[in-house]
Amino acid sequence: MNVTVFGATGVVGRALVPLLAAHELTAVSRTAREEPGARWVAADVAEGDGVAAALEGADAVYYLVHSLGARDFEQQDRAAAERVAREAAKAGVRQIVYLGGLGADDPDASPHLRSRRETGERLASTDVPVTIMRAAMIVGKGSAAFETILALVKRLPVMVTPSWVSTPTQPIALDDVARYLAGICGNEAAYGRGFDAGGPEVMTYRQMIERIAALLGRKPAIVEVPVLTPYLSSLWLNLVTPVSASVARPLVEGLRNPTIAREERIRRLLPLELTPFDEAVRQALA
Amino acid sequence: MAVMGRNEQKSPLSRSIDSDVGLPWVDGGGDVIGWEASERVRECGSFESRQRVLVAEPVVEASEAGARTLGVTYWQAVDRFTRGGVRASWTGGGGKLKLLGAATLLVFGPPELSFDGGLVSCRHSIEGGLLALRASGSVTLAQRPEGDQQELSVTVEGYLPRLAARADAPPWTGLLYAKGQSPFHAAVSRRYFGLLLRSPDS
């Protein structure tokens, strides 16, 4: 199959590309590059430059890009998804695979999660079948949400946290996300369907912080306060973590929504052995 | 409907609530057959309450994820209904329902998930808290087939509410339960059904 990956240089894209080695691969990034294993194409989904060229001859397309951090990220993501969907239909693509977010279908979802859902809807606005895989926090090096938690654990002996630390989530290892994504490529049973890809354990963010801290040999005190707005939280994260406030705020807002798998269809379709949380953290720290 | 069994005594607080009243915010699909709520006091003094709706199709799948979704959605309903004033806080050993992040209203055991045959359920034992006289009873969120429909239910069994009137005490001593906690619980259940029925898989 001819496969095009938008966002090939992102955290998930880098983990996915080696797993697609059996296919004729076109890797797309915003700047031109030359790396073995794929035909590299420069394209900008926000502006449209190079998108048609990247999709030429493609059978399947991975859409792994987002504008998180931009002031108008919701509008940008909608427009970019529409553009790629339109061009994919013109190019005769048979499947678009999109990585969305768990909890995004919640009617009260945060703007970030809502944007993930709308992106999926825009990608599905043509006749090209879309496969949506929804994941919670991805545990892997470079994952913004994971790096934020990690920085908090590493830097703060005492954490004053908002009530979102009690929200349940189902983090999944980066490698497992990549394997699921690779497994649904060209899989007709996955055409036009959505899948919840949860990790093997459900935990609250507080439990996650405590588990990561234990692996790092730390024991931070966690003080939960009922009132701490996402804005204040994002300023605080901007101060003590490498994540900028513009990225932290939508992420923090999203932490209010439970992000757990509602169904296990992906586990029946692709019965992979999932990486335990502690092992996923160890791999991310290596 | 409240049905008094042989081992139950009629209490001043025993009653059925809103039998067969539709849920106005989920009428759109026409799938909701009815809403029923009931409450009764057993001879031992423990309370049993049940709210349910009937729907045309399962709203969660029969799996661990489906059972867990019932529980998570219920605690989400508590949070939403109280605008974050009452939230569940979980550790590995169970959860606490806290008022404004401080006062522990109820303490629950960890979720016991079940998905056997058509029954999908999430049960939490009640292990204490300000609103419990002592550790006793459970709350169960369930989906089970009923004829060619599915029943969604919230069942509290064996619960000893601290705010309810004691045996032989004047009825007014239980007003806080009858006029506060009990309607609150029923309203949360309605919100819970609403959240489940608005979900994408329903």
XYZ file of C-alpha atoms in Angstrom:
488
model
C 0.000 0.000 0.000
C 0.986 3.614 -0.471
C 0.763 5.317 2.909
C 1.123 9.001 3.720
C 1.818 10.171 7.262
C 1.050 13.791 8.146
C 2.935 14.685 11.305
C 5.690 12.158 10.679
C 8.160 14.102 12.814
C 5.868 14.379 15.832
C 6.016 12.154 18.894
C 3.502 9.612 17.571
C 4.647 9.918 13.949
C 8.229 9.031 14.829
C 7.078 5.917 16.663
C 4.714 4.931 13.854
C 6.891 5.399 10.762
C 9.226 2.419 11.434
C 6.192 0.158 11.862
C 4.998 1.005 8.358
C 8.186 -0.183 6.698
C 6.314 -2.833 4.693
C 4.453 -0.066 2.833
C 5.485 2.536 0.291
C 5.731 5.385 2.741
C 5.450 9.136 2.239
C 6.393 11.024 5.377
C 5.179 14.607 5.611
C 6.726 17.380 7.643
C 6.563 21.160 7.476
C 10.187 21.457 6.442
C 12.018 19.489 3.789
C 14.175 16.645 5.061
C 15.906 13.523 3.838
C 15.833 10.428 6.007
C 15.987 6.779 4.972
C 12.911 4.549 4.909
C 10.467 6.992 3.374
C 9.874 9.559 0.691
C 9.866 12.857 2.563
C 7.564 15.634 1.403
C 7.311 19.143 2.822
C 3.719 20.273 3.301
C 1.820 22.655 5.536
C -1.736 21.556 6.302
C -2.530 24.991 7.747
C -1.677 26.778 4.491
C -2.312 23.912 2.091
C 1.117 24.058 0.483
C 2.277 20.643 -0.660
C -0.761 18.736 0.625
C -1.891 17.530 -2.808
C 1.623 16.374 -3.664
C 1.889 14.469 -0.391
C -1.381 12.650 -1.114
C -0.602 11.706 -4.708
C -1.139 7.954 -5.129
C -1.860 7.389 -1.441
C -4.123 4.516 -0.391
C -4.090 5.279 3.309
C -3.367 8.534 5.154
C -2.447 9.114 8.776
C -3.453 12.492 10.174
C -1.342 13.153 13.271
C -1.113 16.939 13.307
C -2.634 19.602 15.549
C -2.218 23.294 16.269
C -2.214 23.119 20.063
C -0.473 26.210 21.366
C -1.817 28.517 18.674
C -4.253 31.193 19.853
C -6.997 30.013 17.494
C -6.069 26.325 17.474
C -9.684 25.154 17.179
C -10.312 27.098 13.980
C -6.919 26.176 12.536
C -7.439 22.481 13.212
C -10.890 22.476 11.638
C -9.656 24.223 8.500
C -6.616 21.986 8.136
C -8.669 18.807 8.549
C -11.189 19.949 5.949
C -8.395 20.737 3.537
C -6.745 17.335 3.923
C -10.099 15.521 3.684
C -10.929 17.356 0.458
C -7.542 16.630 -1.100
C -7.685 12.996 0.052
C -11.027 12.536 -1.678
C -9.613 14.039 -4.867
C -6.601 11.724 -4.688
C -8.779 8.604 -4.314
C -7.544 7.753 -0.808
C -9.249 4.654 0.632
C -8.714 5.298 4.349
C -7.845 8.196 6.639
C -6.576 7.244 10.094
C -6.870 9.892 12.788
C -5.629 9.860 16.370
C -8.184 11.686 18.490
C -8.667 11.992 22.214
C -10.644 9.950 24.730
C -13.258 12.074 26.447
C -13.651 14.227 23.360
C -17.221 13.034 22.824
C -18.264 14.346 26.225
C -20.832 17.112 25.580
C -18.973 19.241 28.152
C -15.539 18.540 26.724
C -12.820 21.174 27.045
C -11.916 23.247 23.963
C -8.870 21.052 23.367
C -10.854 17.815 23.471
C -13.701 19.395 21.524
C -11.203 20.385 18.857
C -9.950 16.805 18.648
C -13.516 15.636 18.064
C -14.244 18.330 15.473
C -11.056 17.498 13.617
C -12.281 13.922 13.284
C -15.661 15.139 12.081
C -14.076 17.386 9.452
C -11.830 14.578 8.245
C -14.979 12.481 7.815
C -16.739 15.181 5.803
C -16.064 13.443 2.470
C -16.687 9.915 1.197
C -13.262 8.691 2.302
C -13.724 6.255 5.238
C -12.097 7.560 8.392
C -10.801 5.382 11.226
C -10.611 7.300 14.485
C -8.529 5.971 17.324
C -9.100 7.764 20.606
C -6.382 7.713 23.241
C -5.868 9.324 26.635
C -2.474 10.546 27.813
C 0.313 8.979 25.770
C 3.195 7.842 27.941
C 6.329 8.477 25.941
C 9.255 10.778 25.569
C 8.112 14.101 24.121
C 4.405 13.659 24.827
C 3.346 17.104 26.104
C 0.973 15.836 28.781
C 3.409 13.213 30.034
C 6.345 15.634 30.050
C 4.225 18.102 32.037
C 3.457 15.550 34.748
C 7.055 14.385 34.732
C 8.389 17.910 35.188
C 6.002 18.496 38.087
C 7.164 15.326 39.785
C 10.832 16.109 39.238
C 10.704 19.724 40.349
C 8.150 20.002 43.121
C 8.436 18.406 46.546
C 4.994 19.769 47.398
C 2.211 20.055 44.833
C -0.864 22.186 45.281
C -3.198 20.695 42.723
C -6.686 21.471 41.483
C -9.438 18.893 41.765
C -8.583 17.418 38.347
C -6.072 15.164 40.061
C -9.061 12.976 40.966
C -10.203 12.574 37.355
C -9.825 9.002 36.054
C -7.712 8.403 32.989
C -6.292 5.436 31.107
C -2.775 6.315 29.921
C -1.294 4.263 27.124
C 2.292 3.623 26.101
C 3.558 5.388 22.997
C 4.629 2.068 21.477
C 1.162 0.610 21.994
C -0.505 3.586 20.295
C 1.880 3.197 17.364
C 1.200 -0.537 17.106
C -2.552 0.005 17.141
C -2.265 2.710 14.498
C -0.101 0.498 12.303
C -2.501 -2.412 12.766
C -5.522 -0.582 11.422
C -3.788 0.560 8.263
C -5.718 -0.928 5.350
C -7.795 -3.044 7.728
C -11.243 -2.907 6.168
C -12.879 -3.918 9.448
C -11.721 -0.548 10.771
C -12.995 1.598 7.893
C -15.437 4.249 9.049
C -15.204 3.190 12.690
C -13.977 4.681 15.949
C -11.996 2.843 18.601
C -11.158 3.672 22.207
C -7.530 2.792 22.842
C -7.044 2.705 26.576
C -3.974 1.463 28.377
C -4.054 -1.597 30.625
C -4.755 0.378 33.820
C -7.234 3.034 34.906
C -5.958 5.544 37.435
C -6.465 9.113 38.578
C -3.895 11.776 37.770
C -2.990 11.764 41.436
C -2.238 8.045 41.288
C -0.279 8.635 38.097
C 1.830 11.319 39.780
C 2.464 9.020 42.734
C 3.433 6.090 40.486
C 5.861 8.202 38.435
C 7.297 9.700 41.615
C 7.860 6.242 43.074
C 9.744 5.204 39.931
C 11.928 8.289 40.327
C 12.482 7.598 44.017
C 10.499 10.647 45.097
C 7.522 11.145 47.338
C 5.942 14.530 46.713
C 3.225 15.800 49.042
C 0.032 16.427 47.092
C -2.401 18.991 48.461
C -5.681 19.073 46.592
C -7.533 22.383 46.633
C -11.077 22.768 45.321
C -10.525 26.105 43.580
C -7.633 26.525 41.174
C -8.656 27.735 37.750
C -7.160 26.327 34.538
C -5.716 29.797 33.868
C -3.862 29.895 37.178
C -2.806 26.272 36.722
C -1.396 27.018 33.273
C 0.594 30.006 34.586
C 1.978 27.801 37.316
C 2.884 25.063 34.835
C 4.522 27.660 32.602
C 6.666 28.655 35.558
C 7.762 25.232 36.752
C 7.669 23.016 33.654
C 9.060 23.279 30.110
C 5.514 23.435 28.736
C 4.361 26.883 27.640
C 1.175 28.376 29.089
C -0.514 28.348 25.672
C -0.102 24.572 25.495
C -0.624 23.938 29.204
C -3.953 25.724 29.478
C -5.916 23.597 26.966
C -4.273 20.498 28.379
C -5.250 21.403 31.941
C -8.796 22.219 30.876
C -8.992 18.771 29.316
C -7.951 17.092 32.552
C -11.388 17.794 34.023
C -12.914 15.250 31.626
C -12.605 11.541 32.404
C -10.549 9.937 29.663
C -11.271 6.237 29.840
C -12.098 3.698 27.155
C -15.841 3.073 26.876
C -15.401 -0.029 24.769
C -12.758 -2.614 23.882
C -13.324 -3.143 20.171
C -9.709 -2.356 19.326
C -8.532 -5.078 21.704
C -10.696 -7.600 19.898
C -9.611 -6.394 16.470
C -5.915 -6.224 17.405
C -5.282 -8.370 20.488
C -1.906 -6.890 21.405
C -0.275 -7.325 24.778
C -0.274 -3.819 26.223
C 2.654 -2.298 28.079
C 2.083 -1.926 31.839
C 2.105 1.708 32.989
C 5.295 1.447 35.057
C 7.124 -0.157 32.150
C 5.889 2.554 29.779
C 7.215 5.219 32.156
C 10.567 3.444 32.415
C 10.815 3.374 28.612
C 9.955 7.073 28.432
C 12.602 7.912 31.029
C 15.325 5.830 29.362
C -42.687 1.507 42.061
C -42.145 0.937 45.755
C -43.248 -2.518 46.793
C -43.209 -3.410 50.448
C -41.921 -6.949 50.934
C -42.493 -9.316 53.812
C -39.284 -8.342 55.532
C -39.780 -4.654 55.188
C -41.595 -2.230 57.417
C -43.379 0.827 56.218
C -41.582 3.913 57.333
C -42.820 7.491 57.323
C -40.186 7.991 54.638
C -41.061 5.040 52.400
C -42.491 6.138 49.094
C -42.261 5.875 45.365
C -41.056 8.844 43.433
C -41.976 10.066 39.980
C -43.136 6.714 38.713
C -43.293 6.614 34.927
C -42.355 10.223 34.479
C -40.440 10.812 31.243
C -37.001 12.375 31.163
C -37.545 15.635 29.312
C -33.898 16.102 28.301
C -33.607 12.713 26.617
C -36.930 12.685 24.829
C -35.364 13.584 21.493
C -34.507 10.055 20.388
C -37.784 8.647 21.642
C -35.835 5.708 23.074
C -36.620 6.271 26.759
C -39.584 4.230 27.822
C -39.925 5.427 31.383
C -38.344 6.603 34.572
C -39.089 4.966 37.863
C -37.774 5.635 41.317
C -38.538 3.944 44.573
C -37.297 3.917 48.131
C -38.045 1.657 51.075
C -36.832 0.946 54.570
C -36.103 -2.575 55.606
C -36.847 -4.027 59.040
C -33.219 -3.679 60.053
C -33.430 0.041 59.360
C -31.332 0.020 56.222
C -32.504 1.943 53.176
C -32.938 0.666 49.687
C -33.512 2.977 46.760
C -33.689 2.348 43.079
C -33.983 4.514 40.010
C -34.227 3.135 36.525
C -35.024 3.884 32.907
C -35.674 1.588 29.986
C -33.918 2.150 26.692
C -34.122 0.451 23.322
C -30.438 -0.429 22.953
C -27.505 -1.090 25.303
C -25.641 2.130 26.103
C -22.433 0.385 27.158
C -20.928 -2.803 25.823
C -20.696 -5.937 27.952
C -17.039 -5.628 28.882
C -14.806 -4.337 31.655
C -14.661 -0.991 29.869
C -18.446 -0.859 29.655
C -18.875 -1.667 33.339
C -16.282 0.913 34.315
C -18.004 3.492 32.138
C -21.159 3.100 34.221
C -19.229 3.940 37.393
C -17.187 6.784 35.974
C -20.273 8.352 34.419
C -22.126 8.208 37.739
C -19.372 10.056 39.606
C -19.204 12.491 36.717
C -22.942 13.091 37.190
C -22.385 13.908 40.862
C -19.672 16.371 39.882
C -21.745 17.988 37.145
C -24.916 18.179 39.217
C -23.115 19.958 42.050
C -20.968 22.055 39.706
C -17.853 20.526 41.207
C -18.965 21.107 44.801
C -19.107 17.378 45.479
C -16.506 15.214 43.804
C -15.238 11.680 44.118
C -11.574 11.287 44.912
C -10.026 7.878 44.262
C -7.049 5.938 45.462
C -6.189 2.303 44.873
C -8.215 1.255 47.909
C -11.447 3.068 47.083
C -12.948 6.520 46.918
C -14.246 9.378 48.978
C -17.092 11.647 48.065
C -15.967 15.057 49.256
C -17.802 18.309 49.752
C -15.665 21.237 48.538
C -12.620 18.994 48.619
C -12.732 18.786 52.400
C -15.634 17.103 54.217
C -15.872 13.398 53.404
C -19.546 12.707 52.830
C -19.212 9.033 51.939
C -16.399 6.514 51.649
C -16.626 3.821 48.983
C -14.775 0.627 48.252
C -13.060 0.090 44.905
C -15.291 -0.621 41.910
C -16.396 -4.226 41.522
C -16.962 -4.652 37.798
C -19.163 -7.346 36.364
C -20.129 -8.194 32.795
C -21.717 -11.585 32.814
C -24.304 -12.501 30.232
C -26.440 -9.459 29.617
C -25.716 -7.848 32.981
C -23.111 -5.091 33.074
C -22.544 -3.492 36.458
C -20.255 -1.466 38.650
C -20.736 -1.857 42.407
C -19.165 0.147 45.222
C -19.526 -0.856 48.857
C -20.333 1.983 51.262
C -17.651 2.047 53.914
C -18.359 5.158 55.961
C -18.374 8.952 55.794
C -20.412 11.713 57.403
C -23.622 10.617 55.680
C -23.340 6.969 56.741
C -24.244 5.791 60.203
C -21.735 3.000 59.739
C -20.115 0.944 57.000
C -23.004 -0.857 55.370
C -24.555 -1.332 51.962
C -23.603 -0.524 48.422
C -24.419 1.473 45.342
C -24.690 -0.430 42.065
C -24.863 1.046 38.571
C -26.181 -1.524 36.159
C -27.413 -2.249 32.668
C -29.422 -5.418 32.139
C -31.785 -6.760 29.497
C -35.478 -6.491 30.237
C -37.493 -8.134 27.523
C -36.386 -6.634 24.246
C -35.195 -3.481 26.018
C -32.378 -2.556 28.343
C -32.785 -1.327 31.880
C -30.343 1.214 33.290
C -30.474 1.426 37.048
C -28.964 2.954 40.156
C -29.542 0.772 43.209
C -28.590 1.587 46.783
C -28.964 -1.370 49.137
C -28.356 -1.830 52.848
C -27.415 1.804 53.393
C -27.813 3.358 56.835
C -28.129 7.112 56.327
C -27.079 9.212 59.290
C -29.619 11.886 58.392
C -32.666 9.566 58.324
C -35.088 9.251 61.221
C -34.250 6.435 63.627
C -36.816 3.778 64.495
C -39.408 5.146 66.930
C -38.084 8.695 66.517
C -40.435 11.464 65.347
C -40.574 11.728 61.547
C -39.300 15.301 61.548
C -35.883 14.065 62.696
C -35.459 12.582 59.241
C -36.374 15.684 57.283
C -32.818 16.385 56.185
C -32.708 12.995 54.541
C -36.240 13.060 53.141
C -36.078 16.608 51.793
C -32.370 16.846 51.104
C -30.271 13.763 50.569
C -32.942 11.526 49.059
C -34.134 13.965 46.357
C -30.502 14.887 45.705
C -29.680 11.255 45.047
C -32.665 10.857 42.720
C -31.693 14.016 40.841
C -28.114 12.795 40.429
C -29.473 9.532 39.047
C -31.496 11.457 36.494
C -28.385 13.379 35.510
C -26.482 10.109 35.280
C -29.035 8.575 32.934
C -28.956 11.751 30.900
C -25.146 11.600 30.564
C -25.212 7.925 29.621
C -27.903 8.479 27.019
C -26.126 11.445 25.474
C -22.956 9.415 25.054
C -21.749 8.629 21.531
C -22.235 4.871 21.766
C -25.830 5.029 22.901
